[in-house]
Coordinates of C-alpha atoms in Angstrom, one line a residue:
Chain X
M865 CA 10.7 -69.1 104.3
R866 CA 12.9 -71.8 103.5
T867 CA 16.8 -71.4 104.1
V868 CA 19.0 -71.4 100.9
I869 CA 22.3 -70.7 102.6
H870 CA 23.0 -70.9 106.2
A871 CA 26.8 -69.8 107.2
E872 CA 27.9 -70.4 111.0
N873 CA 31.0 -68.7 112.1
L874 CA 32.8 -69.9 108.4
I875 CA 37.0 -69.4 109.3
R876 CA 39.6 -70.3 106.4
R877 CA 42.6 -69.8 107.4
F878 CA 45.8 -69.4 104.2
G879 CA 49.1 -70.0 106.6
E880 CA 49.5 -66.7 108.5
F881 CA 46.2 -64.9 106.5
T882 CA 42.6 -65.4 107.8
A883 CA 40.4 -64.4 104.3
V884 CA 37.4 -65.3 105.8
D885 CA 37.1 -64.7 109.8
H886 CA 34.1 -65.9 111.8
V887 CA 31.5 -65.3 109.4
S888 CA 27.9 -66.3 109.7
F889 CA 24.9 -65.5 108.1
S890 CA 21.3 -67.3 106.5
V891 CA 19.9 -66.6 103.0
E892 CA 16.4 -67.0 102.8
A893 CA 14.4 -68.9 99.0
G894 CA 14.0 -65.6 96.8
E895 CA 16.1 -63.0 98.3
V896 CA 18.3 -60.9 96.2
V897 CA 21.3 -60.7 98.8
G898 CA 24.3 -58.6 98.0
Y899 CA 28.0 -59.2 99.5
L900 CA 29.6 -55.9 99.3
G901 CA 33.8 -55.2 100.1
P902 CA 37.0 -54.3 98.2
N903 CA 39.2 -56.1 96.7
G904 CA 40.6 -58.9 99.1
S905 CA 38.3 -58.8 101.5
G906 CA 37.4 -62.1 101.8
K907 CA 34.3 -62.2 99.0
T908 CA 35.6 -64.6 96.5
T909 CA 36.9 -66.8 99.4
T910 CA 33.2 -67.0 100.7
I911 CA 31.7 -68.2 97.3
R912 CA 34.3 -70.5 97.0
L913 CA 33.7 -72.0 100.6
L914 CA 30.1 -71.9 100.4
L915 CA 30.2 -74.2 96.3
G916 CA 32.9 -76.5 98.4
L917 CA 35.3 -75.7 95.9
L918 CA 37.9 -75.1 99.4
L919 CA 37.7 -76.4 103.5
P920 CA 36.5 -74.1 105.8
S921 CA 39.5 -73.7 108.4
E922 CA 37.0 -74.0 110.9
G923 CA 32.8 -73.4 111.3
T924 CA 29.9 -75.0 108.9
A925 CA 28.0 -74.1 106.3
Q926 CA 24.9 -75.6 104.4
V927 CA 23.7 -74.8 101.3
L928 CA 20.5 -75.6 99.5
G929 CA 20.7 -78.2 102.2
Y930 CA 24.1 -80.1 101.6
D931 CA 26.6 -79.2 103.6
V932 CA 30.0 -78.0 101.8
V933 CA 32.1 -80.1 103.8
E934 CA 30.1 -83.7 102.9
K935 CA 27.9 -83.2 99.5
P936 CA 29.9 -80.2 97.8
E937 CA 29.6 -82.0 94.5
L938 CA 25.4 -81.7 95.1
I939 CA 25.8 -77.7 95.4
R940 CA 27.6 -77.3 92.7
A941 CA 25.0 -79.0 90.6
N942 CA 22.3 -77.5 91.2
V943 CA 23.3 -73.8 92.3
G944 CA 24.1 -71.6 88.7
Y945 CA 27.4 -69.4 89.2
M946 CA 28.6 -66.4 86.8
S947 CA 31.6 -65.2 87.9
Q948 CA 32.9 -62.0 86.5
K949 CA 35.5 -63.2 83.8
F950 CA 32.9 -65.1 82.5
A951 CA 34.4 -68.1 80.3
L952 CA 32.6 -68.3 76.8
Y953 CA 34.3 -69.5 73.5
Y954 CA 34.2 -66.4 71.2
E955 CA 34.3 -68.3 67.9
L956 CA 31.2 -70.2 68.8
T957 CA 27.3 -69.0 68.2
V958 CA 25.4 -68.3 71.3
R959 CA 24.0 -71.4 70.8
E960 CA 26.7 -73.2 70.7
N961 CA 27.4 -72.3 73.8
L962 CA 24.7 -72.7 75.6
A963 CA 24.4 -76.2 74.1
F964 CA 27.9 -76.7 75.0
Y965 CA 27.0 -75.6 79.0
A966 CA 24.2 -77.4 78.7
G967 CA 25.9 -80.8 77.8
V968 CA 28.4 -80.3 80.5
Y969 CA 25.3 -79.8 83.2
G970 CA 23.3 -82.9 81.8
V971 CA 20.8 -80.8 80.0
R972 CA 19.3 -82.4 77.4
G973 CA 17.0 -81.3 74.3
S974 CA 16.5 -78.6 72.8
R975 CA 13.3 -77.2 74.5
R976 CA 15.5 -76.1 77.2
L977 CA 18.0 -74.2 75.6
G978 CA 15.3 -72.3 73.5
E979 CA 13.6 -71.3 77.0
V980 CA 17.1 -69.9 78.4
L981 CA 17.7 -67.8 75.3
E982 CA 13.8 -66.4 75.6
Q983 CA 14.5 -66.0 78.9
V984 CA 17.8 -64.1 78.5
E985 CA 16.5 -62.2 75.6
L986 CA 18.7 -63.7 72.9
Q987 CA 16.6 -65.3 70.5
R988 CA 17.9 -63.0 67.5
Y989 CA 21.0 -63.3 68.3
Q990 CA 21.2 -67.3 68.9
Q991 CA 22.9 -67.6 65.5
E992 CA 25.6 -64.8 66.4
R993 CA 28.9 -65.6 66.5
V994 CA 29.9 -64.4 70.5
E995 CA 32.9 -62.4 69.1
N996 CA 30.8 -59.6 67.7
L997 CA 28.3 -59.6 70.8
S998 CA 28.7 -56.2 72.8
T999 CA 29.8 -56.6 76.5
G1000 CA 26.1 -56.2 77.5
W1001 CA 24.9 -59.2 75.5
R1002 CA 27.8 -61.7 76.2
Q1003 CA 26.6 -60.7 80.3
R1004 CA 23.6 -61.9 79.3
L1005 CA 25.0 -65.4 77.8
A1006 CA 26.9 -65.5 80.4
L1007 CA 23.8 -65.0 83.1
G1008 CA 22.1 -68.1 80.3
I1009 CA 24.7 -70.2 81.0
A1010 CA 24.9 -70.0 84.7
I1011 CA 21.0 -71.1 84.4
V1012 CA 20.9 -73.4 82.0
H1013 CA 20.1 -76.3 84.4
S1014 CA 17.6 -74.5 86.2
P1015 CA 19.3 -73.9 89.5
R1016 CA 17.2 -72.8 92.3
L1017 CA 20.5 -70.0 93.6
L1018 CA 22.5 -68.3 91.8
F1019 CA 25.7 -67.0 92.5
L1020 CA 27.0 -63.8 90.7
D1021 CA 30.1 -61.8 90.9
E1022 CA 30.3 -58.3 90.3
P1023 CA 28.1 -59.3 87.2
T1024 CA 27.6 -55.7 85.8
S1025 CA 31.1 -54.3 86.6
G1026 CA 32.0 -51.4 83.9
I1027 CA 28.9 -51.5 81.5
D1028 CA 26.4 -48.6 81.2
P1029 CA 23.2 -47.8 83.6
T1030 CA 20.5 -49.1 80.7
A1031 CA 22.5 -52.4 80.2
R1032 CA 22.7 -52.5 83.8
R1033 CA 19.2 -51.8 84.5
A1034 CA 18.2 -54.3 82.0
F1035 CA 20.4 -57.3 83.2
W1036 CA 18.9 -56.5 86.8
D1037 CA 15.4 -56.4 85.5
L1038 CA 16.6 -60.6 84.5
I1039 CA 17.6 -61.1 87.3
Y1040 CA 14.0 -60.1 89.5
Q1041 CA 12.2 -62.4 86.8
L1042 CA 14.4 -64.8 87.8
V1043 CA 13.8 -64.5 91.7
A1044 CA 10.3 -64.0 90.9
Q1045 CA 10.0 -67.6 89.9
G1046 CA 11.9 -68.5 93.0
V1047 CA 15.5 -67.8 92.6
T1048 CA 17.5 -66.9 95.1
A1049 CA 20.2 -64.3 94.6
F1050 CA 23.9 -63.9 96.4
V1051 CA 25.6 -61.4 94.8
T1052 CA 29.2 -60.1 95.5
T1053 CA 30.3 -56.8 94.6
H1054 CA 32.8 -53.9 94.8
Y1055 CA 30.1 -51.4 93.5
M1056 CA 27.4 -49.3 95.3
D1057 CA 25.7 -49.1 92.3
E1058 CA 24.9 -53.4 92.0
A1059 CA 24.7 -53.0 96.2
E1060 CA 21.7 -51.1 95.4
Y1061 CA 19.7 -53.7 93.6
C1062 CA 19.8 -56.2 96.6
Q1063 CA 17.3 -56.2 99.1
R1064 CA 20.2 -57.1 101.8
V1065 CA 22.9 -56.2 101.7
G1066 CA 26.5 -57.6 103.9
I1067 CA 29.7 -55.6 104.4
M1068 CA 32.7 -57.3 104.6
R1069 CA 36.3 -56.0 105.0
D1070 CA 39.2 -57.9 106.1
G1071 CA 37.7 -60.9 106.2
R1072 CA 34.6 -60.1 108.7
L1073 CA 31.5 -59.7 107.7
L1074 CA 30.9 -56.3 109.7
A1075 CA 27.1 -56.1 109.1
I1076 CA 24.1 -57.7 106.6
D1077 CA 20.4 -55.8 106.5
S1078 CA 18.3 -53.7 104.0
P1079 CA 20.2 -50.6 103.0
S1080 CA 17.6 -48.3 105.0
N1081 CA 17.9 -50.6 108.3
L1082 CA 22.1 -49.9 107.0
K1083 CA 21.4 -46.7 106.9
A1084 CA 19.9 -46.7 110.2
S1085 CA 22.0 -48.6 112.1
V1086 CA 25.8 -47.7 111.1
L1087 CA 25.0 -44.2 110.3
P1088 CA 22.9 -43.2 113.9
G1089 CA 24.0 -39.4 112.5
K1090 CA 22.8 -37.0 109.7
A1091 CA 24.6 -37.1 106.9
W1092 CA 24.9 -33.4 105.4
D1093 CA 25.3 -31.5 101.4
V1094 CA 27.6 -29.0 102.3
F1095 CA 28.6 -26.4 99.4
A1096 CA 31.3 -23.9 99.8
E1097 CA 33.9 -21.9 98.5
P1098 CA 36.7 -23.2 98.1
L1099 CA 35.6 -26.3 98.0
L1100 CA 39.2 -28.6 99.0
P1101 CA 39.9 -26.0 101.9
A1102 CA 36.3 -26.2 103.2
L1103 CA 37.0 -30.3 103.0
L1104 CA 40.0 -30.1 105.4
S1105 CA 38.2 -28.1 107.6
L1106 CA 35.6 -31.1 107.9
E1107 CA 37.9 -33.0 108.1
N1108 CA 39.6 -31.9 111.4
C1109 CA 36.3 -30.3 112.8
G1110 CA 35.1 -32.4 115.7
F1111 CA 32.3 -33.3 115.2
V1112 CA 31.8 -34.2 111.8
E1113 CA 32.5 -38.1 111.7
R1114 CA 33.5 -37.7 108.0
A1115 CA 33.6 -36.1 105.1
G1116 CA 34.4 -36.7 101.5
L1117 CA 33.6 -35.7 98.0
A1118 CA 30.4 -35.3 95.8
G1119 CA 30.6 -33.5 93.0
D1120 CA 30.6 -29.7 93.4
H1121 CA 29.9 -29.6 97.0
L1122 CA 30.8 -32.4 99.8
R1123 CA 28.9 -34.8 101.7
A1124 CA 29.2 -34.8 105.4
I1125 CA 27.9 -37.4 108.1
T1126 CA 27.9 -35.9 111.8
A1127 CA 26.1 -37.1 114.9
A1128 CA 22.5 -36.6 115.4
D1129 CA 22.7 -33.8 117.5
I1130 CA 24.5 -31.5 114.8
S1131 CA 22.1 -28.8 113.4
A1132 CA 22.9 -27.2 109.7
D1133 CA 23.7 -24.0 111.5
A1134 CA 26.5 -25.6 113.4
V1135 CA 27.9 -27.2 110.2
L1136 CA 27.7 -23.4 108.5
N1137 CA 29.1 -21.6 111.3
H1138 CA 32.0 -23.8 111.5
L1139 CA 32.9 -23.5 108.0
A1140 CA 31.9 -19.6 108.0
A1141 CA 34.7 -19.1 110.5
E1142 CA 37.0 -21.0 108.8
G1143 CA 36.8 -18.5 106.4
M1144 CA 34.7 -20.5 103.7
V1145 CA 32.1 -18.2 101.2
N1146 CA 28.6 -19.4 99.8
V1147 CA 28.4 -21.8 102.4
Q1148 CA 25.0 -23.8 102.3
V1149 CA 24.0 -26.5 104.2
R1150 CA 21.1 -29.3 103.2
E1151 CA 20.2 -32.6 105.1
V1152 CA 20.1 -35.3 103.3
E1153 CA 19.3 -39.1 103.3
P1154 CA 22.7 -41.1 103.8
S1155 CA 23.5 -43.6 100.4
L1156 CA 25.0 -47.1 100.7
E1157 CA 28.6 -45.4 100.1
D1158 CA 28.4 -43.4 103.2
V1159 CA 27.5 -46.9 104.7
F1160 CA 30.4 -48.2 103.5
L1161 CA 33.0 -45.3 103.6
S1162 CA 31.7 -44.7 107.5
L1163 CA 32.4 -48.5 107.9
A1164 CA 36.2 -48.6 106.3
A1165 CA 37.1 -45.1 107.4
R1166 CA 36.4 -46.6 111.2
N1167 CA 39.7 -49.3 109.8
R1168 CA 41.8 -48.7 106.9
S1169 CA 44.0 -51.5 106.1
E1170 CA 46.5 -51.6 102.9
A1171 CA 44.2 -53.1 101.3
M1172 CA 41.9 -51.1 100.5
I1173 CA 44.6 -48.6 99.3
Chain D
M1413 CA 39.8 -23.4 77.0
Q1414 CA 42.6 -26.1 77.6
I1415 CA 40.8 -28.5 75.0
V1416 CA 39.0 -27.3 72.0
A1417 CA 37.5 -29.6 69.6
H1418 CA 35.1 -28.8 66.7
H1419 CA 33.6 -31.0 64.1
L1420 CA 34.9 -34.1 65.2
N1421 CA 34.1 -36.9 63.0
K1422 CA 35.2 -40.6 63.1
A1423 CA 34.0 -43.3 60.8
F1424 CA 35.0 -47.1 61.0
S1425 CA 33.7 -48.5 57.5
D1426 CA 30.4 -47.3 57.4
N1427 CA 29.5 -46.4 60.5
L1428 CA 30.4 -43.0 62.2
A1429 CA 31.4 -43.4 65.5
V1430 CA 32.2 -39.9 66.2
D1431 CA 29.5 -37.4 64.5
D1432 CA 30.3 -33.5 64.3
L1433 CA 31.0 -33.6 68.0
N1434 CA 32.2 -30.1 69.6
L1435 CA 33.4 -30.3 72.9
Q1436 CA 35.2 -27.3 75.2
V1437 CA 37.3 -27.7 78.7
A1438 CA 38.6 -25.1 80.7
A1439 CA 41.7 -25.3 82.8
G1440 CA 40.5 -26.3 86.2
E1441 CA 37.0 -27.8 84.8
V1442 CA 36.3 -31.9 85.2
Y1443 CA 34.5 -32.9 82.5
G1444 CA 32.7 -36.1 82.4
L1445 CA 31.8 -37.9 79.0
V1446 CA 28.7 -40.5 79.7
G1447 CA 26.7 -41.9 77.6
P1448 CA 25.4 -46.1 76.4
D1449 CA 28.4 -48.1 75.3
G1450 CA 29.6 -47.9 71.8
A1451 CA 28.3 -44.1 72.7
G1452 CA 32.1 -42.8 71.0
K1453 CA 33.2 -41.8 74.4
T1454 CA 36.1 -43.8 74.1
S1455 CA 37.2 -42.8 70.4
T1456 CA 36.4 -39.3 71.1
L1457 CA 39.2 -39.4 73.3
R1458 CA 41.5 -41.0 71.3
L1459 CA 40.8 -38.6 68.8
I1460 CA 41.4 -35.7 71.1
C1461 CA 45.0 -37.0 72.4
G1462 CA 45.7 -37.7 68.8
A1463 CA 45.7 -41.3 68.5
F1464 CA 42.8 -41.4 65.8
Q1465 CA 42.9 -39.0 63.4
P1466 CA 39.7 -37.4 62.4
T1467 CA 37.6 -38.5 59.3
L1468 CA 36.9 -35.6 56.9
I1469 CA 33.1 -35.1 56.1
E1470 CA 32.5 -31.7 54.1
A1471 CA 29.3 -31.1 54.7
V1472 CA 30.3 -30.6 58.3
G1473 CA 33.5 -28.5 58.2
K1474 CA 37.3 -29.5 59.0
P1475 CA 37.6 -31.0 62.2
E1476 CA 40.4 -29.1 64.9
I1477 CA 41.3 -30.0 67.9
R1478 CA 43.7 -27.4 70.2
I1479 CA 45.1 -28.3 72.9
C1480 CA 45.9 -25.5 75.3
G1481 CA 45.6 -23.5 71.9
F1482 CA 48.0 -26.3 69.5
D1483 CA 46.7 -27.7 67.0
V1484 CA 47.0 -31.8 67.1
S1485 CA 47.5 -32.7 63.3
S1486 CA 49.5 -29.5 62.5
Q1487 CA 51.8 -28.9 66.0
T1488 CA 51.6 -32.4 67.1
E1489 CA 54.8 -32.6 69.7
Q1490 CA 53.9 -28.9 71.2
A1491 CA 49.9 -30.7 71.6
R1492 CA 50.8 -33.7 73.1
S1493 CA 53.7 -32.7 75.4
R1494 CA 51.1 -30.8 77.1
I1495 CA 48.3 -34.2 77.3
G1496 CA 48.2 -36.7 80.2
Y1497 CA 46.3 -39.9 79.0
L1498 CA 45.4 -43.0 80.9
A1499 CA 44.0 -45.2 78.8
Q1500 CA 41.3 -47.9 79.9
R1501 CA 43.4 -50.8 80.1
F1502 CA 47.2 -49.8 80.5
S1503 CA 50.2 -51.7 80.6
L1504 CA 53.0 -51.7 83.6
Y1505 CA 56.2 -53.8 84.2
E1506 CA 55.4 -56.4 86.1
E1507 CA 58.9 -57.0 86.8
L1508 CA 59.5 -53.8 87.2
T1509 CA 59.0 -51.6 91.2
V1510 CA 56.9 -48.8 90.9
L1511 CA 59.8 -46.5 90.7
E1512 CA 61.2 -48.0 87.9
N1513 CA 58.1 -48.1 86.5
L1514 CA 57.7 -44.3 86.9
R1515 CA 61.5 -43.6 85.3
F1516 CA 60.4 -45.5 82.2
F1517 CA 57.0 -43.2 81.9
A1518 CA 59.2 -40.4 82.6
E1519 CA 62.5 -41.3 80.6
V1520 CA 59.5 -41.4 77.5
R1521 CA 58.4 -38.1 78.2
G1522 CA 61.6 -36.5 77.6
L1523 CA 63.0 -36.0 81.6
A1524 CA 66.4 -35.5 81.8
A1525 CA 68.2 -37.6 84.2
R1526 CA 68.5 -34.9 87.2
E1527 CA 64.5 -34.4 87.1
W1528 CA 63.1 -37.7 86.9
R1529 CA 63.9 -38.7 90.4
P1530 CA 62.7 -35.5 92.8
R1531 CA 59.3 -35.7 90.3
C1532 CA 58.8 -39.2 90.8
I1533 CA 59.1 -38.8 94.1
D1534 CA 56.1 -36.3 94.3
I1535 CA 54.2 -37.3 92.0
L1536 CA 53.9 -40.9 94.0
N1537 CA 53.6 -38.6 97.5
F1538 CA 50.4 -37.6 95.4
V1539 CA 49.0 -40.8 94.3
G1540 CA 49.6 -42.0 97.5
L1541 CA 52.3 -44.1 96.7
D1542 CA 55.2 -43.0 98.4
Q1543 CA 55.5 -46.0 101.4
F1544 CA 55.2 -48.7 98.0
I1545 CA 57.9 -47.6 95.5
D1546 CA 59.7 -50.6 95.8
R1547 CA 57.3 -52.8 95.4
R1548 CA 57.0 -54.8 92.2
A1549 CA 54.1 -53.6 89.9
G1550 CA 52.9 -57.3 89.8
N1551 CA 52.0 -57.5 93.8
L1552 CA 50.0 -54.0 93.9
S1553 CA 46.2 -54.4 93.9
G1554 CA 44.1 -53.1 91.3
G1555 CA 43.8 -49.7 93.3
M1556 CA 47.1 -49.0 93.4
R1557 CA 47.4 -50.4 90.2
Q1558 CA 45.3 -47.5 89.3
K1559 CA 47.1 -44.7 90.9
L1560 CA 50.5 -45.8 89.6
G1561 CA 48.5 -45.5 86.1
L1562 CA 47.1 -41.7 87.1
A1563 CA 51.3 -40.9 88.3
A1564 CA 52.3 -42.6 84.9
A1565 CA 49.9 -39.8 83.3
L1566 CA 51.0 -36.8 85.1
V1567 CA 55.0 -37.6 85.1
H1568 CA 55.4 -34.6 83.0
Q1569 CA 53.3 -32.5 84.4
P1570 CA 50.1 -32.2 81.9
Q1571 CA 47.7 -29.4 81.4
V1572 CA 45.0 -31.3 79.9
L1573 CA 44.6 -34.8 82.0
L1574 CA 42.4 -37.8 79.7
L1575 CA 40.8 -40.7 81.4
D1576 CA 39.0 -43.5 80.1
E1577 CA 37.1 -45.4 82.5
P1578 CA 39.8 -44.8 85.4
T1579 CA 37.6 -46.6 88.0
T1580 CA 35.7 -49.5 86.3
G1581 CA 37.5 -52.7 88.9
V1582 CA 38.6 -50.1 91.9
D1583 CA 36.7 -50.5 95.2
P1584 CA 34.9 -47.9 96.6
V1585 CA 37.7 -46.3 98.9
T1586 CA 40.1 -46.1 96.7
R1587 CA 37.6 -44.6 94.2
Q1588 CA 37.1 -41.8 96.6
D1589 CA 40.6 -41.3 96.7
F1590 CA 41.0 -41.0 93.0
W1591 CA 38.3 -38.4 92.6
R1592 CA 40.2 -36.3 95.7
L1593 CA 43.0 -36.5 93.2
I1594 CA 41.4 -35.7 90.2
I1595 CA 39.7 -32.8 91.6
Q1596 CA 43.2 -31.4 93.5
L1597 CA 44.6 -31.3 90.1
A1598 CA 41.5 -29.3 88.7
A1599 CA 41.4 -27.0 92.0
N1600 CA 45.4 -26.5 92.1
S1601 CA 46.8 -23.5 90.2
D1602 CA 49.8 -21.5 92.0
Q1603 CA 52.9 -19.8 90.5
K1604 CA 54.6 -23.8 90.0
N1605 CA 51.5 -25.7 88.6
E1606 CA 48.6 -24.2 86.7
A1607 CA 45.2 -26.2 87.0
V1608 CA 45.0 -28.8 84.8
A1609 CA 41.9 -29.1 82.6
V1610 CA 40.3 -33.0 83.3
L1611 CA 38.7 -35.0 80.6
V1612 CA 37.3 -38.2 82.0
S1613 CA 34.5 -40.9 80.4
T1614 CA 32.6 -42.7 83.1
P1615 CA 29.6 -45.4 83.1
Y1616 CA 29.0 -44.4 86.7
M1617 CA 27.0 -42.0 87.6
D1618 CA 27.7 -41.3 91.0
E1619 CA 31.0 -40.2 89.4
A1620 CA 29.6 -38.4 86.6
A1621 CA 28.0 -36.3 90.0
R1622 CA 31.7 -35.1 91.1
C1623 CA 32.1 -33.3 87.9
S1624 CA 32.2 -29.4 87.4
R1625 CA 30.0 -30.5 83.6
V1626 CA 29.2 -33.5 81.9
G1627 CA 28.4 -34.1 78.6
F1628 CA 26.2 -36.9 77.4
M1629 CA 27.1 -38.8 74.0
R1630 CA 24.4 -41.2 72.2
R1631 CA 25.1 -42.3 68.8
G1632 CA 28.5 -40.5 68.3
R1633 CA 26.8 -37.0 69.0
M1634 CA 26.1 -34.5 72.2
V1635 CA 23.1 -34.6 72.8
V1636 CA 23.1 -32.5 75.9
E1637 CA 26.0 -30.9 77.9
G1638 CA 25.8 -28.9 81.2
T1639 CA 26.8 -29.2 85.2
P1640 CA 24.7 -31.8 87.1
R1641 CA 22.9 -29.8 89.0
A1642 CA 21.9 -28.3 85.8
L1643 CA 21.0 -32.0 84.2
V1644 CA 19.4 -32.7 87.1
A1645 CA 16.8 -30.1 87.9
K1646 CA 15.9 -30.8 83.5
L1647 CA 14.1 -34.2 85.5
G1648 CA 11.5 -31.7 87.0
G1649 CA 8.7 -33.6 89.0
R1650 CA 9.3 -36.6 86.4
I1651 CA 11.0 -39.0 89.2
F1652 CA 9.1 -41.1 92.1
E1653 CA 10.0 -43.0 94.3
L1654 CA 7.7 -45.9 95.1
R1655 CA 8.2 -48.6 97.9
G1656 CA 6.0 -51.1 99.4
S1657 CA 6.5 -54.7 100.5
D1658 CA 5.1 -56.4 97.1
M1659 CA 7.2 -54.6 94.7
S1660 CA 7.1 -57.2 91.6
A1661 CA 3.1 -56.7 92.2
L1662 CA 3.7 -52.9 92.4
R1663 CA 6.0 -52.6 89.6
Q1664 CA 3.3 -54.2 87.4
I1665 CA 0.6 -51.7 88.7
A1666 CA 3.0 -48.8 88.0
E1667 CA 3.7 -50.3 84.4
S1668 CA 0.0 -50.7 83.5
Y1669 CA -0.5 -46.6 84.4
P1670 CA -0.4 -44.8 80.9
D1671 CA 1.3 -41.9 82.2
V1672 CA 4.5 -44.0 83.6
L1673 CA 7.2 -43.9 81.0
S1674 CA 9.4 -46.4 82.8
V1675 CA 10.2 -47.9 85.8
Q1676 CA 13.6 -49.0 87.4
M1677 CA 14.1 -51.6 90.0
F1678 CA 15.9 -51.5 93.1
G1679 CA 16.3 -53.8 95.7
D1680 CA 14.5 -51.6 98.4
R1681 CA 12.3 -49.2 96.5
M1682 CA 12.1 -48.3 92.5
H1683 CA 12.1 -45.1 90.4
L1684 CA 9.0 -44.4 88.0
R1685 CA 9.5 -41.8 85.3
V1686 CA 6.6 -39.9 84.3
Q1687 CA 5.2 -38.1 81.9
I1688 CA 3.9 -34.1 83.5
D1689 CA 2.8 -33.0 80.1
H1690 CA -0.8 -31.6 81.6
K1691 CA -1.0 -32.7 84.8
D1692 CA -0.5 -31.8 88.5
S1693 CA -2.8 -34.3 90.5
L1694 CA -0.5 -37.0 89.3
Q1695 CA 0.5 -38.1 92.5
E1696 CA -3.0 -38.1 93.9
E1697 CA -4.1 -39.9 90.7
L1698 CA -1.4 -42.5 90.6
S1699 CA -1.5 -43.4 94.6
E1700 CA -5.5 -43.7 93.9
Y1701 CA -4.8 -46.2 90.9
I1702 CA -2.6 -48.4 92.8
V1703 CA -5.0 -48.3 96.0
G1704 CA -7.6 -49.9 93.9
R1705 CA -5.7 -52.7 93.0
L1706 CA -3.3 -53.4 95.9
G1707 CA -4.4 -51.8 98.9
E1708 CA -2.7 -49.2 101.2
D1709 CA 1.0 -51.4 101.3
F1710 CA 3.1 -48.9 99.7
R1711 CA 5.1 -45.1 99.7
L1712 CA 5.1 -43.1 96.8
R1713 CA 6.6 -39.9 96.5
Q1714 CA 8.0 -37.3 94.4
I1715 CA 12.0 -37.2 95.0
P1716 CA 14.6 -34.7 92.8
G1717 CA 16.0 -37.6 91.2
G1718 CA 20.0 -38.0 90.0
L1719 CA 22.0 -38.3 87.1
E1720 CA 20.8 -41.9 86.2
D1721 CA 17.4 -41.1 85.9
V1722 CA 18.3 -38.3 83.3
F1723 CA 20.8 -40.8 82.1
H1724 CA 17.7 -43.7 81.2
A1725 CA 15.0 -40.7 79.9
L1726 CA 18.0 -40.1 77.9
V1727 CA 18.8 -43.3 76.4
E1728 CA 15.2 -44.0 75.9
G1729 CA 15.1 -40.4 73.7
D1730 CA 12.8 -38.6 76.3
E1731 CA 13.7 -35.5 74.4
S1732 CA 11.2 -33.5 76.7
I1733 CA 13.7 -33.1 79.3
L1734 CA 16.1 -31.4 77.3

C-alpha cells in the first residue's frame, strides 16, 4: 500500500491555545478514514494543516507525497475537498456549477463533465437550477464538484450532516464507488452514524488524537469491559443508581432503556442485584455489542471539558 | 392526551405535504417523527403549533388539533400558551447574554417581572447553562446554543414540547445531555410540574430509538407507528450481517443473490435485508452461494437489526414488514 497522508507530531498553536496537539497518523491509498470529534476538537484545523492553508507550529506532514509547508499548491491541486457548507451557485444549473469549478481547476472539455454527472447520478438534473434541488441532490453536486479534477484523495467535512438515512446511504454508496476506483477518503464528522461508514476511525478531543483504529478494534481496546442493555423501572432513578455504582464505568440513556459499561469481570446478576437492591423493578439485563458511541462517550467521559458542553 | 390531531392536511399548490394525518401523544410520552426528507415532518409540527393552517379537504373530514384539550383554531391562545416549540433554525440575540435572551422570551410569553428571574435561573440550571448566564449568545458553542434554544422553549412551563430536529449539528456528548433533558421532562411529574408530552422529529435513528413511540411518515402519510422495540421486531429475521476482507466483492455477490432485497455498506460490515417468505434455510444457502464464488473469507450471521433497517425497508416500500 501507498501512504497518502502522513502526519508526524503535528502541532498548531493559536496564542496560548493549542488547537492540534502532537497528532501523528497515516492513511494508506484506498482507505476510508473517519476523524471523529466534537466541535472545537481540532478536526478542521487538522484539515487546514493538511491542505497547507495553515502552517504547523511544529511537526511535519506529507499529503500525496508533498510536504505541506514546501508544496501546498500541489496538494490543493490534487485533492478534492467537500465542505459541510458547500459553495454552490443557486441561480445556476447543475451543469453550469460543475462547468464553473471545472474551469477553476483547469479541466477542459465536456467529456469529464458528463463522466462526473454520471458518477454522481445527476444527468437527469443537469439543466435544473440548484435552488430547485433537495438537500440530498445538492450534496451530490458538491461531491461532483470535489471530484471534477479527478483527485486521488478526498477530504469530506461532515458530508451528510442532517440528511435522512436513505440519502446518507446513497451518498456513501457513491463514496464507496470512488474508493473502489482507488480514491482515498478522509472524513471529519461528529456523527456516529457517519463514522460507522469508515474503515478506520480516529477520535479527537481537545486537539489530541486519542485513538485511531477500525471500529471493532476501538471497541475492544477502549472498552475492555462489557456493554449492557438495562431495562428497569423507574428509568431515571435506575440511571442515577448505575452512575453512582462503583463497578459501572459509564451509564447513559438508550431509548426506553439504559446502556451501561462495566469491567469485564462483572456478571449480569451483579448489575441486576444492584438495581433490585436499590428498589428498581422489572429489571432485565442483557449483554450487547458496544457501539462507536459507547467508545466515544467513554473516551469523552474520562475528561470532560467546556468545549463539549 | 396532550396532543390530539385528526385529519391533518396541508397542501402547497398541488402537492399534499401532509395527507390525512392522525396523531396522539400523551403526557409523559416522547413521540419521535421520522421519515425521509420531504415526508412532511416539519409541516406536521408547524400545523400542530398553529403556525400553519390545515387545508380543508371535504372528502377526508374536518381537521382538528387539540392541545391539552384546547382547540388550536378556536381556542388559539389557551392552546399556544401550553406549547413550547424549538424550530430547526431559531434566532438568538447574539449581542445579548444568555440570561438577557431568556428574559426576552420569558417576557414575550407574558411572565411578570417578579416571575421571570427565578424561572430563568431554574431553567438555566436544568439545561446546564447556569455557569454561563453572562456570556453573550454570539460566543456560545453549537451545543450551548441548542440548550439555550431549549431553555427558551421551556421558559413558560409548557405541557407540550415540539422539537424539530433539535440535535442537528450537535456533538455526541451534547446530544446525550440533550436527550437526558428531554426524557427528564417527560418523566417528571410532581405537584408543581406535570409530565410534558414531547413530539420530536429527527433524521437520526439512534435518537428515534430513544423515544417511547415512533411514527414513520412517507409522502405526508403516517405509514406505521409503535414502540422502537415493536418496530424492530417487525424485521423478524430479515437482516443479516456480512463481514469479510473483500467487501466490494462480497457486496456484488450478495446483491446478485435473488433473495437479497437490499445491501447497506458500513466501514467494516454490511447489512443485508432479505426476503423471508418461505425459507428457513436462507443462511445456509446464501453461505454456500458465497463460498462458491469467493471462498471462506467471510462471516454471515442473522442479527436483530435496528430502526435504520426498518427505515430503509419502509422507504423502499417493503410493506411486508407492516
